[in-house]
XYZ file of C-alpha atoms in Angstrom:
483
model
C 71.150 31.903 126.164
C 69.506 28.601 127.075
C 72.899 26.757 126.762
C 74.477 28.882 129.355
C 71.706 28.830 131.840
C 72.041 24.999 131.768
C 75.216 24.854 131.986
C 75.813 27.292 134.762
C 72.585 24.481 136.533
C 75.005 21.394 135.990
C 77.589 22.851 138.699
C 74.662 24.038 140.834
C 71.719 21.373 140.456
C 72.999 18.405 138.901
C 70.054 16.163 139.029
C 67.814 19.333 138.509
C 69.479 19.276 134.806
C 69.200 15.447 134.508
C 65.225 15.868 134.969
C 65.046 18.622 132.570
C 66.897 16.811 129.626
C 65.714 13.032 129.909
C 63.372 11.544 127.538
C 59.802 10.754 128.036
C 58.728 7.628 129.424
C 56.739 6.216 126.728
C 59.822 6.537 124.229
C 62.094 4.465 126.988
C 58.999 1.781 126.325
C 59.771 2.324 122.870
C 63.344 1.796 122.957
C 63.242 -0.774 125.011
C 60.470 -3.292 123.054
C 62.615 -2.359 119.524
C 65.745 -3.662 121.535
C 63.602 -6.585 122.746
C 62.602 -7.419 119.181
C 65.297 -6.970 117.498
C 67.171 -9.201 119.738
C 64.005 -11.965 118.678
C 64.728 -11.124 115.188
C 68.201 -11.288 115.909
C 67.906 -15.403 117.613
C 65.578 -16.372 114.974
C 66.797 -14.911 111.739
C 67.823 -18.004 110.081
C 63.992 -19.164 110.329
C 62.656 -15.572 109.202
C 64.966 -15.928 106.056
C 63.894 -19.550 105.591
C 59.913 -18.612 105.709
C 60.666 -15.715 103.275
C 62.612 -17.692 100.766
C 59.873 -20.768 100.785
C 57.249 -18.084 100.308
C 59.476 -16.893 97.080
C 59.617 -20.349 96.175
C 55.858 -21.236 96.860
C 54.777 -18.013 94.758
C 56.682 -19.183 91.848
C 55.536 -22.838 91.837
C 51.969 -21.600 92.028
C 52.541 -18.986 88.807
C 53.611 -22.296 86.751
C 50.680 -24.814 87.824
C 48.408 -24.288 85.028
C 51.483 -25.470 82.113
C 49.883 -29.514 81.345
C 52.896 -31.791 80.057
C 52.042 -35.019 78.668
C 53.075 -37.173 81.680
C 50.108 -34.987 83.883
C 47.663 -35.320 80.709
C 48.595 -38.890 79.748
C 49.200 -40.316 83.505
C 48.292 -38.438 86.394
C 45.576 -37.086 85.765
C 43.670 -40.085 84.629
C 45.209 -42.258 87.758
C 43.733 -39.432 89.942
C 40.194 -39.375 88.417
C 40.636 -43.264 88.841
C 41.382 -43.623 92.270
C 39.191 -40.986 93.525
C 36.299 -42.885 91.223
C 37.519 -46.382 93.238
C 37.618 -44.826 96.731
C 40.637 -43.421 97.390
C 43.284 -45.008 99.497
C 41.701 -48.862 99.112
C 41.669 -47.401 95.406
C 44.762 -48.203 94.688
C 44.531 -51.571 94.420
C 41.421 -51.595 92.181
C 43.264 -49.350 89.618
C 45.787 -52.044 88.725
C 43.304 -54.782 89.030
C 40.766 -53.466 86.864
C 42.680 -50.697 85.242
C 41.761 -46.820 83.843
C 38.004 -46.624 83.367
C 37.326 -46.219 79.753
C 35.088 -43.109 79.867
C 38.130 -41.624 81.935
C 40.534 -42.878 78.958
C 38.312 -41.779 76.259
C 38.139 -38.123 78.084
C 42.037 -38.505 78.009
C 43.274 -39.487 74.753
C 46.565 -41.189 74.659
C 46.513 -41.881 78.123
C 47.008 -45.728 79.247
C 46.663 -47.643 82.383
C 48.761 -47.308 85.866
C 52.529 -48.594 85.999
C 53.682 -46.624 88.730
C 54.803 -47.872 91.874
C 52.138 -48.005 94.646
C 53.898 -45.889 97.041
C 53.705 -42.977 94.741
C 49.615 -43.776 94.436
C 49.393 -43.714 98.074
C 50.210 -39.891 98.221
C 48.018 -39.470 95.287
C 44.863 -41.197 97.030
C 45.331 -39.086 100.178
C 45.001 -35.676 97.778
C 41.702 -36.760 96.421
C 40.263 -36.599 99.688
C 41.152 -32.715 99.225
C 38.833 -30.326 97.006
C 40.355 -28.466 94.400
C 41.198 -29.234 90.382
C 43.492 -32.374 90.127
C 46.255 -30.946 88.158
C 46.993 -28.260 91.467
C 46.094 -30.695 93.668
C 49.253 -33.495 92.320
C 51.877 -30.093 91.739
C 51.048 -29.488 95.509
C 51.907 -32.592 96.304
C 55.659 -32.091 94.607
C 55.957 -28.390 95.865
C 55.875 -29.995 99.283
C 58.430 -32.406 98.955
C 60.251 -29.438 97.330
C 60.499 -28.207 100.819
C 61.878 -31.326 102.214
C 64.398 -31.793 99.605
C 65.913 -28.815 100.194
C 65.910 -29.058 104.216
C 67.701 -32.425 104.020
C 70.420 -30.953 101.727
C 70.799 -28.271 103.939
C 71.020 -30.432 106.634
C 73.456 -32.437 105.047
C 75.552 -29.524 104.260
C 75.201 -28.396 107.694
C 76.382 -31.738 109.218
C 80.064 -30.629 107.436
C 79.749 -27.422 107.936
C 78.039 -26.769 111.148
C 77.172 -23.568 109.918
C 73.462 -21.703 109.640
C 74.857 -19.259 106.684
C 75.925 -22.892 104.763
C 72.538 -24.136 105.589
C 70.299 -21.213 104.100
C 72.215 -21.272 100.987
C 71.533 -24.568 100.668
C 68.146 -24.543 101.300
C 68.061 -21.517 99.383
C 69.918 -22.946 96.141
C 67.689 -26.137 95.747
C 64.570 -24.584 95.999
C 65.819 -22.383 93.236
C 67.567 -24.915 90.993
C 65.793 -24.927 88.001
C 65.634 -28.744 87.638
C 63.787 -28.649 91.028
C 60.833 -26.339 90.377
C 60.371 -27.356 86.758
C 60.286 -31.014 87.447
C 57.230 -29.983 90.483
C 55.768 -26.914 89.093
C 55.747 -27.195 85.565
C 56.272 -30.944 84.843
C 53.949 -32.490 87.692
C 56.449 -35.098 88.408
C 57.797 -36.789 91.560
C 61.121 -36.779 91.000
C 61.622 -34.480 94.394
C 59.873 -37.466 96.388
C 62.045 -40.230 96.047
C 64.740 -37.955 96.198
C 64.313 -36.293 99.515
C 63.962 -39.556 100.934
C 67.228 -40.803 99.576
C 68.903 -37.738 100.951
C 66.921 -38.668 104.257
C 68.930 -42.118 104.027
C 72.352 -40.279 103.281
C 71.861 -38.064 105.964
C 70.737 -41.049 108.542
C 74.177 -42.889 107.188
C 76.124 -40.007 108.029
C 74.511 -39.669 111.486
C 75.197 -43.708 112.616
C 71.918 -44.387 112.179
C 71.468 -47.474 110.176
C 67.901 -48.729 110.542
C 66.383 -44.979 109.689
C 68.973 -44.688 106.913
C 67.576 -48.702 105.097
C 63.672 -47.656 106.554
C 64.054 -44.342 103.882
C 66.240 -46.047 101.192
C 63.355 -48.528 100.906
C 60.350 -45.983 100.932
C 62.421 -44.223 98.221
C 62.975 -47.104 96.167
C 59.521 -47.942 96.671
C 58.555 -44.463 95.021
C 60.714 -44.432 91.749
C 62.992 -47.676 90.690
C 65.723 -44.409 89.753
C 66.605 -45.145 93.553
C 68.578 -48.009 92.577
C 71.488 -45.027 91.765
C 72.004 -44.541 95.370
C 72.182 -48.638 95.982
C 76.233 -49.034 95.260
C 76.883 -46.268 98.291
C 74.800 -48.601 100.565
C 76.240 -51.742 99.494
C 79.510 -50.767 99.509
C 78.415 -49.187 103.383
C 77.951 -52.418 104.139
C 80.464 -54.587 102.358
C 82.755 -51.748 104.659
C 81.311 -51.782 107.588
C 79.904 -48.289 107.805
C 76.568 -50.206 107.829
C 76.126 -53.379 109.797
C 74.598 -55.877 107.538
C 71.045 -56.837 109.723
C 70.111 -52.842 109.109
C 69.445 -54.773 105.492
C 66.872 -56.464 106.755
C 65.143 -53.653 107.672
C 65.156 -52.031 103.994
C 63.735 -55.632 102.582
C 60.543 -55.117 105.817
C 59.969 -51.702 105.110
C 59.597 -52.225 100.799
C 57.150 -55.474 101.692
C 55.002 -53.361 104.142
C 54.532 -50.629 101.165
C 53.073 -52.950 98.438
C 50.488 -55.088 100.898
C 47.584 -51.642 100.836
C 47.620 -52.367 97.047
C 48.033 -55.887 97.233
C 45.030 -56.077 99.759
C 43.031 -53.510 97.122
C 43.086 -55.763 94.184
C 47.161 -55.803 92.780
C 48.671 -58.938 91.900
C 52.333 -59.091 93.403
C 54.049 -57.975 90.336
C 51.551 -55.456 90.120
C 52.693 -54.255 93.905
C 56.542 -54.961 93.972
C 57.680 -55.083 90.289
C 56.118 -52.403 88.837
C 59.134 -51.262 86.744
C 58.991 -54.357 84.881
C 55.922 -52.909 83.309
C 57.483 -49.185 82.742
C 60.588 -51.094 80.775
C 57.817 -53.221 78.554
C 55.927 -49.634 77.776
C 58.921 -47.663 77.144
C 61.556 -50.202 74.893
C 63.590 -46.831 73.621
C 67.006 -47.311 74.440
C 66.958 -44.127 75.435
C 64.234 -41.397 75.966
C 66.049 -38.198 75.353
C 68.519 -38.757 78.306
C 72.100 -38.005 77.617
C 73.826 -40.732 77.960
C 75.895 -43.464 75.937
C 72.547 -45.210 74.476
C 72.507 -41.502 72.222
C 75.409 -42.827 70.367
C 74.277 -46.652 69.737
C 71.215 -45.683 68.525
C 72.680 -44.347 65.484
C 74.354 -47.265 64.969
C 71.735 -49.656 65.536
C 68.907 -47.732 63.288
C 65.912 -50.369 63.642
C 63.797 -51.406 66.614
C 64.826 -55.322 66.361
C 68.802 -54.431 67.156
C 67.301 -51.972 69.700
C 66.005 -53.869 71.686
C 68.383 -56.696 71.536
C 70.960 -53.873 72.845
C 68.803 -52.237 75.625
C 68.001 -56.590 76.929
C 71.941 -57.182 76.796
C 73.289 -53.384 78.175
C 70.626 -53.934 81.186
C 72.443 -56.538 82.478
C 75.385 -55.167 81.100
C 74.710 -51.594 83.209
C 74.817 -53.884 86.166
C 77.930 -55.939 85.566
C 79.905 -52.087 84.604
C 78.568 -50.666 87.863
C 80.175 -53.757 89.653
C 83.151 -53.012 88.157
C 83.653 -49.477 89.006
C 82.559 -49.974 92.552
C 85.925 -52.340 92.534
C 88.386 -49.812 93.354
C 86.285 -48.329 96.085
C 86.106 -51.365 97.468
C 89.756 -52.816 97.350
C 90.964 -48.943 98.353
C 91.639 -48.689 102.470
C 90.360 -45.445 102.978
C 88.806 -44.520 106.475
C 85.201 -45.003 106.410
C 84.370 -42.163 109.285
C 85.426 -39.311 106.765
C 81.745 -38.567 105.842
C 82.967 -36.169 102.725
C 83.852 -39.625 100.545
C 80.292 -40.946 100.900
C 78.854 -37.831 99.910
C 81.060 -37.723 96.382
C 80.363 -41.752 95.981
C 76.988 -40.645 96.055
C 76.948 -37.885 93.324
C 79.519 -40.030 91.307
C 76.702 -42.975 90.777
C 73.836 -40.878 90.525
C 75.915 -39.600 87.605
C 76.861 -42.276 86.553
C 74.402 -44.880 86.442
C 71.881 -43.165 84.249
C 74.321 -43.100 81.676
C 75.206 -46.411 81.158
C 71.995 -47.723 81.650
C 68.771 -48.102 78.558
C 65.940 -46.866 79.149
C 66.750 -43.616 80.888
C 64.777 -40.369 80.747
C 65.803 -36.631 80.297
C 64.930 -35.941 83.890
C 67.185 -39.080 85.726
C 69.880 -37.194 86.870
C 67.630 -35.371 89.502
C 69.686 -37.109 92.018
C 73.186 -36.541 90.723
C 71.903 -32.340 90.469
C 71.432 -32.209 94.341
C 74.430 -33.878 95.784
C 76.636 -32.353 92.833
C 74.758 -28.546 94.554
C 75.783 -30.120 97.779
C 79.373 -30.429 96.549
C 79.316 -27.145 95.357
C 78.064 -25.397 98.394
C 81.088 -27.159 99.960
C 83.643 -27.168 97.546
C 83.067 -24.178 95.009
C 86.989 -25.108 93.740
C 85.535 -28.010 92.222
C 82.514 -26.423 89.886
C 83.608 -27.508 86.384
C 82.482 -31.104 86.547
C 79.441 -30.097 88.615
C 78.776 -27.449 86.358
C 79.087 -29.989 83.159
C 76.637 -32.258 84.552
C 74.283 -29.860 85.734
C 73.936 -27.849 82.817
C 73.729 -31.713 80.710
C 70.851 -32.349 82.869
C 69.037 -28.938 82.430
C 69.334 -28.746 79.137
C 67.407 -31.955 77.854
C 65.014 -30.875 80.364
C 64.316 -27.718 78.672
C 64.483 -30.041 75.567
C 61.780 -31.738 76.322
C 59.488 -28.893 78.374
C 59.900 -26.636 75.436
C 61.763 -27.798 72.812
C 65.391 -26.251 73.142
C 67.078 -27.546 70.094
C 70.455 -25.332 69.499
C 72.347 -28.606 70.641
C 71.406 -31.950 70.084
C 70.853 -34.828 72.536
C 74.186 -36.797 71.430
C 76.243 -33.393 71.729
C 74.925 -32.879 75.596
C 75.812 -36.661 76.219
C 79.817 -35.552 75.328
C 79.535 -32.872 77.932
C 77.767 -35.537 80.033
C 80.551 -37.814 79.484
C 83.581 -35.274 80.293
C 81.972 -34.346 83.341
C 81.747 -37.579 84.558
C 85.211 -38.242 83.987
C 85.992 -34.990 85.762
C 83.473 -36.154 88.961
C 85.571 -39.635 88.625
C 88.847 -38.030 89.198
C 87.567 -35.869 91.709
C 86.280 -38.708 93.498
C 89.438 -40.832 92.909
C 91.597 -37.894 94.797
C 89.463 -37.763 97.385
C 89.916 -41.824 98.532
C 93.994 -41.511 97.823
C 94.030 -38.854 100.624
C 91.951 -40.322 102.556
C 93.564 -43.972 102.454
C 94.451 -45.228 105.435
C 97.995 -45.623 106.389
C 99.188 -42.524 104.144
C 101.470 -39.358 106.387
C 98.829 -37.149 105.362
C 95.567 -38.438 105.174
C 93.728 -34.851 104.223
C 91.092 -35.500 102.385
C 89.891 -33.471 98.985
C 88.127 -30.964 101.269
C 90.130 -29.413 103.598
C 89.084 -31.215 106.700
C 89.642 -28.799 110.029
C 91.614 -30.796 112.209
C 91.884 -29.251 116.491
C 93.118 -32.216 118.490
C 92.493 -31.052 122.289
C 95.743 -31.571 124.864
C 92.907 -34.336 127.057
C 92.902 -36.431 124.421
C 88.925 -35.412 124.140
C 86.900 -35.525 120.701
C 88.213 -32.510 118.486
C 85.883 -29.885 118.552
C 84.469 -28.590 114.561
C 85.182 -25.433 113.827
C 81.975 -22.706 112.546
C 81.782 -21.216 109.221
C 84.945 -22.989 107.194
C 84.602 -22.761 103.723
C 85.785 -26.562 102.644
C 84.230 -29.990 103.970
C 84.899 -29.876 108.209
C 84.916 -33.566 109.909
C 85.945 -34.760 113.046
C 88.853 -37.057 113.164
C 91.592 -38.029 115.875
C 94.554 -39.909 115.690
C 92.799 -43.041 117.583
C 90.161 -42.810 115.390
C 92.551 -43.106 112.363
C 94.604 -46.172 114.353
C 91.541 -48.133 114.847
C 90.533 -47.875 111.269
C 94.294 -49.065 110.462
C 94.076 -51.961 112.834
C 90.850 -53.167 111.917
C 92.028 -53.227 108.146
């Protein structure tokens, strides 16, 4: 009966009916500050699902902090009682001059005296300003650089991509990657620092930005001597002219300024700049559980005398075989603007390197894990390799954390080794179609290609699901030319 009555209004009173049936004014306000928010939500999401996942990845990190490996009870934590003892930054110095004191060795047994770089003590000194027990105070320090790692591969990822989703997953997937919260949470290590910073320089290369990219090559050489797997891309940068050669000079500034604190604390220049000299003395093994060739000659050379004959000779050897296979990538015409072939010379030495070379340990292919997850996130066509290595590289990780055993250290080297072929081809692919001069110079990701009728820069397409760069047919001619 109410029906009818308003319907019989709406032909008489139409506004009458309007007033009767509206909402109240408070739930307009309602309505109108949900659509307000959502539409924040809506602009910001990508940084909502970025806090949420770090706070995942924090919560984690913190429920592993209290596992002690015997590089936090034989090293760290004796360097940090040390340096906090000697006075913190100006510390530094004073621990290689005068060394571990021995109460703090006797309270540590089997712990021995500092030969890590300075750089790394630096960031140490600064956390014993900070109260709290040592051991969360150095995992802290990791978990941080954690965070960076994984914004600099997203941002890498992003520079091909140009796509949030691409970025998030990225971000997402590192913070995740077992090798990445073990080595910080669990382990203590610093793997994660010197890491970031090399995908800092990578990502400064890509951008044309050649002093940053040497300025963050050098700090992260000047953390961990493992940089020295990122040194052929540079070099051959340069040697190419992606890099002009006086951004060297800036690299060579920047790893001076970092050893003068400890050299001004006490350090003797060796102590300062040549640190790794001193891990190489401690640690003669040809090879410390990592997976690579040195698995296979130690069976054949049994005793310590051959040993170390081998691991004196194969140092120099190491160098001389990584000459050699940055040959062809030299002597091959490809066009240095396509971004996508720097990335996979990249991942190709940080596989690479670490297993032709003595001396490695278990965790060295932290590197080669994130730009091989970089490749992945770009290419998932091309997992098997990736996949190979990555699991390798896990594996004698969780060999040594807690004592996986169903395969053996030489077996994981064979996967090691077929993955690395695999990563070689792939890489070798990727220069033929990029050479210069060829009628269809498509690279090994599909590169998006939207050459405007003005002759303007092509504009990148969102959201593609291969590698996207921006090239032009004068781009490609100048590159010819110059060659």
């Amino acid at each position: 009966m109410e029906n009818q009555e308003i319907e019989q209004m709406k032909d008489v009173q139409p506004e009458l009916v309007q007033e009767q049936v509206s909402t109240p004014p408070f739930v307009d306000n309602v309505k109108t500050y949900a659509k307000k928010a959502f539409a924040f939500v809506k602009k910001w999401e990508i940084f909502f699902f970025l806090a949420l996942i770090s706070v995942f990845a924090v919560i984690l990190r913190v429920k592993l902090f209290e596992y002690m490996s015997g590089d936090m009870w034989g090293a760290l934590l004796p360097w940090f009682e040390s340096i906090d003892r000697y006075g913190g930054i100006w510390g530094v110095g004073k621990l290689y001059a005068e060394g571990v004191p021995a109460d703090i060795l006797a309270k540590y047994p089997g712990s021995y005296n500092c030969d890590y770089a300075p750089t790394y003590l630096y960031f140490m000194a600064v956390l014993t300003y900070f109260t709290g027990k040592p051991i969360v105070l150095i995992k802290w320090l990791s978990v941080i650089f954690d965070l960076v790692l994984a914004l600099f591969a997203g941002l890498i990822v992003r520079h091909f991509k140009k796509s949030d989703t691409a970025f998030a997953l990225t971000f997402s997937a590192v913070l995740f990657l077992p090798t990445v919260f073990l080595n910080s949470a669990v382990w203590g290590q610093c793997d994660q620092m010197y890491v970031a910073f090399i995908l800092m320089s990578l990502y400064c290369m890509l951008k044309e930005k050649p002093r940053a990219c040497m300025v963050t090559f050098a700090i992260a050489f000047a953390l961990k001597i493992q940089a020295v797997f990122f040194l052929p891309v540079l070099v051959l940068a340069v040697v190419k002219g992606k890099l002009p050669l006086w951004s060297v000079f800036f690299a060579a500034l920047t790893y001076f300024i970092t050893g003068l604190p400890a050299m001004m604390g006490g350090a003797t220049f060796k102590q300062a700049y040549f640190t790794f000299v001193m891990q190489m003395d401690r640690f003669p093994a040809l090879t410390l559980q990592a997976p690579n060739l040195y698995t296979w000659i130690g069976y054949l050379a049994p005793d310590n005398i051959h040993r170390n004959a081998i691991a004196s000779g194969m140092l120099w050897g190491s160098i001389a075989i990584t000459g050699i296979a940055m040959l062809p990538l030299y002597r091959a015409k490809f066009d240095i603007k396509d971004d996508g072939v720097w990335l996979m010379i990249t991942a190709f030495f940080a596989a690479f390197m670490p297993f032709i070379m003595p001396h490695m340990h278990e965790r060295y292919w932290f590197l080669s894990d994130i730009a091989l997850l970089i490749i992945l996130v770009l290419n998932h066509k091309k997992w098997l390799p990736c996949v190979a290595l990555m699991g390798g590289s896990l594996y004698v990780v969780m060999m040594y954390l807690y004592q996986t055993n169903f395969l053996s250290v030489a077996q994981v080297s064979i996967f090691m080794l077929l993955g690395l072929f695999g990563l070689g081809q792939m890489l070798m692919e990727h220069v033929k179609k990029i050479t210069v001069g060829e009628e269809d110079p498509s690279p090994l990701f599909d590169r998006v290609k939207q050459v405007e009728e003005n002759g303007t820069e092509p504009q990148v397409e969102t959201g593609t699901e291969e590698i996207v760069e921006e090239t032009t047919a004068k781009q490609t001619a100048e590159v010819a030319e110059n060659a």
